[in-house]
Coordinates of C-alpha atoms in Angstrom, one line a residue:
X1 CA 158.0 136.9 182.2
X2 CA 154.9 138.9 181.3
X3 CA 152.6 140.4 184.0
X4 CA 150.3 137.6 183.4
X5 CA 152.8 135.0 184.6
X6 CA 152.5 133.3 181.2
X7 CA 154.8 133.9 178.3
X8 CA 154.7 131.7 175.2
X9 CA 158.2 130.7 174.0
X10 CA 159.3 130.0 170.4
X11 CA 162.4 127.9 170.6
X12 CA 164.0 128.5 167.2
X13 CA 163.5 129.9 163.8
X14 CA 162.5 126.5 162.6
X15 CA 160.3 125.4 165.4
X16 CA 157.3 126.4 167.5
X17 CA 158.0 123.6 169.9
X18 CA 156.8 124.4 173.4
X19 CA 159.1 125.1 176.3
X20 CA 158.5 121.8 178.0
X21 CA 159.2 119.2 175.3
X22 CA 161.4 116.3 174.5
X23 CA 161.3 117.6 170.9
X24 CA 163.2 120.9 170.7
X25 CA 162.7 121.3 166.9
X26 CA 159.8 119.2 166.0
X27 CA 159.1 118.9 162.3
X28 CA 156.6 116.4 161.0
X29 CA 156.3 115.8 157.2
X30 CA 153.7 114.1 155.1
X31 CA 152.6 113.9 151.5
X32 CA 149.2 115.2 150.7
X33 CA 147.3 113.8 147.8
X34 CA 144.0 115.1 146.3
X35 CA 141.4 113.0 144.6
X36 CA 138.4 114.3 142.8
X37 CA 135.2 112.4 142.2
X38 CA 133.3 113.8 139.3
X39 CA 129.6 114.2 139.9
X40 CA 128.7 115.6 136.4
X41 CA 128.5 118.5 134.1
X42 CA 125.8 121.1 133.7
X43 CA 123.6 120.8 130.6
X44 CA 125.5 123.4 128.7
X45 CA 128.9 122.1 129.9
X46 CA 129.6 125.5 131.5
X47 CA 130.3 123.9 134.9
X48 CA 131.6 120.7 136.4
X49 CA 130.7 119.4 139.9
X50 CA 132.9 117.2 142.0
X51 CA 133.8 116.0 145.5
X52 CA 137.3 116.2 146.8
X53 CA 139.2 114.0 149.2
X54 CA 142.6 114.7 150.8
X55 CA 144.9 112.0 152.0
X56 CA 147.9 112.5 154.3
X57 CA 150.7 109.9 154.2
X58 CA 153.4 110.3 157.0
X59 CA 156.9 110.7 155.6
X60 CA 159.4 109.5 158.3
X61 CA 162.4 110.3 156.2
X62 CA 161.7 114.1 156.1
X63 CA 160.5 114.1 159.7
X64 CA 162.7 115.3 162.6
X65 CA 162.1 113.4 165.7
X66 CA 159.4 110.8 166.2
X67 CA 155.6 110.9 166.2
X68 CA 155.8 109.6 169.8
X69 CA 157.9 112.5 171.1
X70 CA 156.3 114.1 174.2
X71 CA 155.3 117.7 173.9
X72 CA 153.5 120.2 176.1
X73 CA 151.2 122.5 174.1
X74 CA 148.3 124.9 174.6
X75 CA 145.2 122.9 175.5
X76 CA 143.2 124.4 172.6
X77 CA 139.8 123.1 173.7
X78 CA 140.2 124.4 177.2
X79 CA 141.5 127.7 175.9
X80 CA 138.4 128.0 173.8
X81 CA 136.2 127.9 176.8
X82 CA 137.4 131.4 177.8
X83 CA 135.5 132.7 174.8
X84 CA 132.7 130.2 174.6
X85 CA 131.5 130.1 178.2
X86 CA 130.8 133.9 178.6
X87 CA 128.6 133.9 175.5
X88 CA 126.7 130.9 176.9
X89 CA 126.3 132.5 180.3
X90 CA 125.2 135.8 178.8
X91 CA 122.4 133.9 177.1
X92 CA 121.0 132.6 180.3
X93 CA 117.9 134.4 181.8
X94 CA 119.6 135.0 185.2
X95 CA 119.3 138.1 187.4
X96 CA 122.7 139.9 187.9
X97 CA 123.2 138.6 191.5
X98 CA 123.1 135.0 190.2
X99 CA 125.5 135.6 187.3
X100 CA 128.5 134.0 189.1
X101 CA 126.7 130.7 189.7
X102 CA 127.2 129.3 186.2
X103 CA 131.0 130.0 186.5
X104 CA 131.1 128.1 189.8
X105 CA 129.6 125.2 188.0
X106 CA 132.0 125.5 185.1
X107 CA 135.0 125.6 187.5
X108 CA 133.8 122.5 189.3
X109 CA 133.3 120.8 186.0
X110 CA 136.8 121.6 184.7
X111 CA 138.4 120.6 188.0
X112 CA 136.6 117.2 187.9
X113 CA 138.0 116.6 184.4
X114 CA 141.5 117.8 185.5
X115 CA 141.6 120.5 182.7
X116 CA 144.3 123.2 182.6
X117 CA 145.6 125.6 180.0
X118 CA 148.4 123.3 178.8
X119 CA 148.3 119.6 178.0
X120 CA 151.0 116.9 177.9
X121 CA 150.6 114.8 174.7
X122 CA 152.6 113.4 171.8
X123 CA 153.2 114.7 168.3
X124 CA 151.1 111.8 167.0
X125 CA 148.1 112.8 169.1
X126 CA 148.4 116.5 168.4
X127 CA 148.3 115.7 164.6
X128 CA 145.8 112.9 164.4
X129 CA 143.7 113.5 167.5
X130 CA 143.4 112.8 171.2
X131 CA 140.2 112.0 173.0
X132 CA 138.5 114.7 175.2
X133 CA 136.4 113.1 177.8
X134 CA 135.2 116.5 178.9
X135 CA 133.5 117.0 175.5
X136 CA 131.7 113.7 175.9
X137 CA 130.2 115.1 179.1
X138 CA 129.4 118.4 177.5
X139 CA 127.7 116.6 174.5
X140 CA 125.6 114.7 177.0
X141 CA 124.6 117.9 178.7
X142 CA 123.6 119.4 175.4
X143 CA 121.4 116.5 174.6
X144 CA 119.8 116.8 178.0
X145 CA 119.1 120.5 177.4
X146 CA 117.6 119.5 174.0
X147 CA 115.0 117.3 175.6
X148 CA 113.7 120.5 177.4
X149 CA 113.6 122.4 174.1
X150 CA 116.8 124.3 174.7
X151 CA 118.7 123.7 171.4
X152 CA 120.8 126.8 171.0
X153 CA 122.5 127.0 174.3
X154 CA 125.7 125.2 173.2
X155 CA 127.1 123.4 170.2
X156 CA 126.2 119.7 169.9
X157 CA 129.7 118.9 168.7
X158 CA 132.9 121.0 169.0
X159 CA 135.4 118.6 167.2
X160 CA 134.9 115.4 165.2
X161 CA 134.5 112.4 167.5
X162 CA 135.1 114.7 170.4
X163 CA 138.8 114.5 169.7
X164 CA 141.2 117.3 169.0
X165 CA 144.0 117.2 166.4
X166 CA 145.4 119.2 163.6
X167 CA 144.4 116.6 161.0
X168 CA 141.6 115.0 163.0
X169 CA 138.6 114.2 160.8
X170 CA 140.4 115.3 157.6
X171 CA 142.3 112.3 156.3
X172 CA 140.2 110.9 153.4
X173 CA 137.2 113.0 154.3
X174 CA 134.9 114.0 151.5
X175 CA 134.6 117.8 150.9
X176 CA 132.1 119.5 148.7
X177 CA 130.4 119.3 146.4
X178 CA 132.3 122.0 144.4
X179 CA 130.9 123.5 141.2
X180 CA 133.6 125.1 139.0
X181 CA 133.4 126.9 135.6
X182 CA 134.9 124.9 132.8
X183 CA 135.6 127.8 130.4
X184 CA 133.0 126.5 127.9
X185 CA 129.7 128.1 126.9
X186 CA 130.9 131.7 127.3
X187 CA 132.7 131.2 130.7
X188 CA 136.2 131.6 129.4
X189 CA 136.9 134.5 131.8
X190 CA 135.7 132.5 134.8
X191 CA 137.7 129.3 133.9
X192 CA 138.5 127.4 137.1
X193 CA 136.5 129.7 139.3
X194 CA 134.0 128.4 141.9
X195 CA 130.3 128.8 141.1
X196 CA 129.3 127.1 144.4
X197 CA 130.6 125.1 147.4
X198 CA 128.4 122.7 149.2
X199 CA 125.5 123.9 147.0
X200 CA 125.9 127.5 148.2
X201 CA 127.0 130.4 146.0
X202 CA 128.1 132.4 149.1
X203 CA 129.1 131.8 152.7
X204 CA 127.0 132.7 155.7
X205 CA 129.5 133.2 158.5
X206 CA 130.4 136.9 158.0
X207 CA 128.6 140.2 158.3
X208 CA 128.5 141.3 154.7
X209 CA 128.5 139.9 151.1
X210 CA 132.0 141.0 150.4
X211 CA 133.4 138.7 153.1
X212 CA 130.9 135.9 152.3
X213 CA 131.8 135.9 148.6
X214 CA 133.3 132.7 147.2
X215 CA 135.8 134.4 145.0
X216 CA 138.2 132.9 142.4
X217 CA 139.6 129.4 142.0
X218 CA 141.1 126.8 144.2
X219 CA 144.5 128.5 143.9
X220 CA 146.0 126.0 141.5
X221 CA 144.9 127.5 138.2
X222 CA 143.4 130.8 136.9
X223 CA 142.1 131.8 133.5
X224 CA 144.8 132.0 130.8
X225 CA 146.7 135.1 129.8
X226 CA 147.3 136.5 133.3
X227 CA 147.1 140.2 133.8
X228 CA 149.7 141.0 136.4
X229 CA 148.1 144.3 137.3
X230 CA 145.1 142.4 138.8
X231 CA 145.1 140.3 142.0
X232 CA 144.4 136.6 141.8
X233 CA 141.5 135.4 144.0
X234 CA 141.1 132.0 145.5
X235 CA 138.8 130.4 148.0
X236 CA 140.2 128.3 150.9
X237 CA 137.6 126.2 152.8
X238 CA 140.0 125.4 155.6
X239 CA 140.1 129.1 156.6
X240 CA 136.5 129.9 155.7
X241 CA 137.2 132.7 153.4
X242 CA 138.5 133.9 150.0
X243 CA 142.1 135.2 149.8
X244 CA 144.1 136.9 147.2
X245 CA 147.7 137.3 146.0
X246 CA 149.3 140.1 144.0
X247 CA 152.1 140.2 141.4
X248 CA 155.7 140.6 142.8
X249 CA 158.1 140.0 139.9
X250 CA 158.8 138.0 136.8
X251 CA 160.9 134.9 137.2
X252 CA 161.9 131.6 135.8
X253 CA 161.5 128.1 137.2
X254 CA 163.1 125.1 135.5
X255 CA 163.3 127.0 132.2
X256 CA 159.7 128.2 132.3
X257 CA 158.9 131.9 132.5
X258 CA 156.7 132.6 135.5
X259 CA 155.1 135.4 137.5
X260 CA 155.7 135.3 141.2
X261 CA 152.7 136.1 143.4
X262 CA 152.4 136.6 147.1
X263 CA 149.8 137.7 149.6
X264 CA 150.2 141.3 150.7
X265 CA 149.9 142.3 154.4
X266 CA 146.5 143.8 153.7
X267 CA 145.0 140.3 153.5
X268 CA 145.3 139.8 157.3
X269 CA 145.5 143.3 158.5
X270 CA 143.0 144.7 161.0
X271 CA 139.9 146.7 159.9
X272 CA 141.5 150.1 160.7
X273 CA 144.4 149.4 158.4
X274 CA 142.3 147.6 155.8
X275 CA 138.6 148.5 155.9
X276 CA 137.9 145.6 153.5
X277 CA 138.3 143.3 156.5
X278 CA 135.8 145.0 158.7
X279 CA 133.1 142.5 157.7
X280 CA 135.2 139.6 159.1
X281 CA 134.9 141.3 162.6
X282 CA 131.9 139.8 164.3
X283 CA 132.3 142.1 167.4
X284 CA 133.8 145.4 166.5
X285 CA 133.8 146.5 170.2
X286 CA 136.8 144.2 170.8
X287 CA 140.4 145.3 170.1
X288 CA 141.4 142.0 168.4
X289 CA 139.6 143.2 165.2
X290 CA 142.0 146.1 165.0
X291 CA 145.2 144.0 165.2
X292 CA 147.3 143.6 162.1
X293 CA 148.6 140.3 160.9
X294 CA 146.0 138.0 162.4
X295 CA 142.6 136.7 161.2
X296 CA 140.0 135.4 163.7
X297 CA 138.2 132.2 162.4
X298 CA 135.9 131.8 165.5
X299 CA 132.8 132.7 163.6
X300 CA 133.1 129.5 161.5
X301 CA 134.5 127.3 164.3
X302 CA 131.7 127.2 166.9
X303 CA 133.2 130.4 168.6
X304 CA 136.5 128.6 169.2
X305 CA 139.1 131.4 168.9
X306 CA 141.4 129.9 166.3
X307 CA 143.7 132.6 164.9
X308 CA 145.4 132.4 161.5
X309 CA 148.5 134.3 160.7
X310 CA 151.8 133.9 158.9
X311 CA 154.5 131.9 160.8
X312 CA 156.1 133.6 163.8
X313 CA 153.4 136.3 163.4
X314 CA 155.1 137.8 160.5
X315 CA 153.6 141.3 160.0
X316 CA 151.8 140.9 163.3
X317 CA 150.8 143.7 165.7
X318 CA 153.4 144.5 168.4
X319 CA 150.7 144.0 171.0
X320 CA 150.9 140.3 170.1
X321 CA 154.5 139.8 169.2
X322 CA 156.0 141.8 172.2
X323 CA 154.4 139.2 174.6
X324 CA 156.0 136.2 173.0
X325 CA 159.6 135.3 173.5
X326 CA 161.8 133.9 170.7
X327 CA 159.8 135.0 167.6
X328 CA 162.0 135.4 164.5
X329 CA 159.7 136.3 161.6
X330 CA 161.6 136.3 158.3
X331 CA 159.8 137.2 155.0
X332 CA 162.1 134.9 153.1
X333 CA 161.2 131.9 155.3
X334 CA 157.7 132.6 156.3
X335 CA 155.9 134.3 153.4
X336 CA 153.9 132.2 150.9
X337 CA 155.0 132.4 147.3
X338 CA 153.5 130.9 144.1
X339 CA 154.9 130.6 140.5
X340 CA 152.2 131.1 137.9
X341 CA 152.8 130.3 134.2
X342 CA 151.1 133.4 132.7
X343 CA 149.9 132.1 129.4
X344 CA 148.1 129.0 130.8
X345 CA 147.3 130.5 134.2
X346 CA 148.6 127.4 135.9
X347 CA 150.5 127.2 139.1
X348 CA 153.6 125.2 138.5
X349 CA 155.0 125.6 142.0
X350 CA 153.3 126.7 145.2
X351 CA 154.8 127.3 148.7
X352 CA 152.1 128.3 151.1
X353 CA 152.7 128.9 154.8
X354 CA 150.3 129.6 157.6
X355 CA 150.3 129.5 161.4
X356 CA 147.5 128.5 163.7
X357 CA 147.2 130.0 167.2
X358 CA 144.7 130.2 170.0
X359 CA 143.5 133.5 171.4
X360 CA 143.3 133.1 175.2
X361 CA 141.0 135.8 176.7
X362 CA 141.2 137.2 180.2
X363 CA 138.2 136.0 182.3
X364 CA 138.3 136.7 186.0
X365 CA 135.6 134.1 186.7
X366 CA 137.2 131.0 185.1
X367 CA 140.2 129.4 186.8
X368 CA 143.2 129.5 184.5
X369 CA 142.2 132.7 182.8
X370 CA 141.8 135.1 185.8
X371 CA 145.5 136.2 185.9
X372 CA 145.7 137.4 182.3
X373 CA 145.9 141.1 181.9
X374 CA 144.9 141.0 178.3
X375 CA 144.2 138.6 175.4
X376 CA 147.1 136.3 174.8
X377 CA 147.9 134.7 171.4
X378 CA 149.6 131.3 171.8
X379 CA 150.9 129.6 168.7
X380 CA 149.8 126.0 168.2
X381 CA 151.8 125.1 165.1
X382 CA 152.8 126.5 161.8
X383 CA 152.8 124.5 158.6
X384 CA 153.9 124.7 155.0
X385 CA 152.6 123.1 151.9
X386 CA 154.8 122.8 148.8
X387 CA 152.8 121.7 145.7
X388 CA 153.9 120.7 142.3
X389 CA 151.3 120.2 139.6
X390 CA 151.5 117.4 137.0
X391 CA 149.1 116.1 134.4
X392 CA 147.5 113.4 136.4
X393 CA 147.2 114.6 140.0
X394 CA 147.9 117.3 142.5
X395 CA 150.4 116.3 145.1
X396 CA 151.9 118.3 147.9
X397 CA 154.5 117.9 150.6
X398 CA 153.3 119.3 153.9
X399 CA 155.1 119.9 157.2
X400 CA 154.1 121.0 160.7
X401 CA 156.4 122.8 163.1

């Protein structure tokens, strides 16, 4: 037990199932299909624009347990308040001796909605969404403030339909438009790379152009004749940034010679270990920007402190891992690997793995956060995606633990 009285527990190598659960090794599997709707080509045929939809089809055969298994997990929306509320309060024009009044109102508000740091739910609701009445109330409050000309005090919407779920609002949802280089009209070296996403050639969440750059492809193909001395860049909308992989070794898959690539630790290391990541840190006065093995997405998630890492915090800072019982990070199990056919530049097999966690900050004024002695990183789930390309579509098998 940590000094905070709160210790996250990982039950097994295969599972991030919470301590209080009827599902001791929950694994939910689904097939993910991509569909692209072509918008058109540029006049010189150098780029093609399209929308993309992703569909998730539940796979009961490869699923352990049931979608209706009961689980107790971190209440992500409630945990997010520990980061969001202080920023909102700091923006109020209140004299110092009145600074505690907003927190009293917040505590009364949370108690009236019976909110706490953990929530009892089912696997189904965690994946596909459960309704949050508290957000309906908050949304109404935001609209009331708007009538008085106060529009920037709080977000109008935190989650789609004021529901929280891993796949909430994503099944069949249109993303884009994407504009990608075709390799024609002198763009051979940029074949497959993004020119723009949602009509923007760069992102606007981060502090500098290097972090806002939309680099590389979608991670399924690169220009032909791969140079293994260079890293391969790709942009991932789900994590609001570009990533990269580096060459590991030559291999063979189903009789095809391949290059194996994997993401180095530097991709998610803190700004002191990897200065390239400094521009992802929106508040360099906080220690969490200096932690290795984690990436804070809050800047693109309405300040909700969603943390991306490798499963079981593989490569994570000891200040995180030493406070969680049962972690068993294993590079063979938890590191992403892709096989690239070097002549065509095509991915013929991809096995990507990521973990989502919530950073719970200490806050002496909000009930439920006051006993923490430091920020606590609580895993929500980790997932894998195994993709095999064919000539007609891109199909992936995904799973959540």
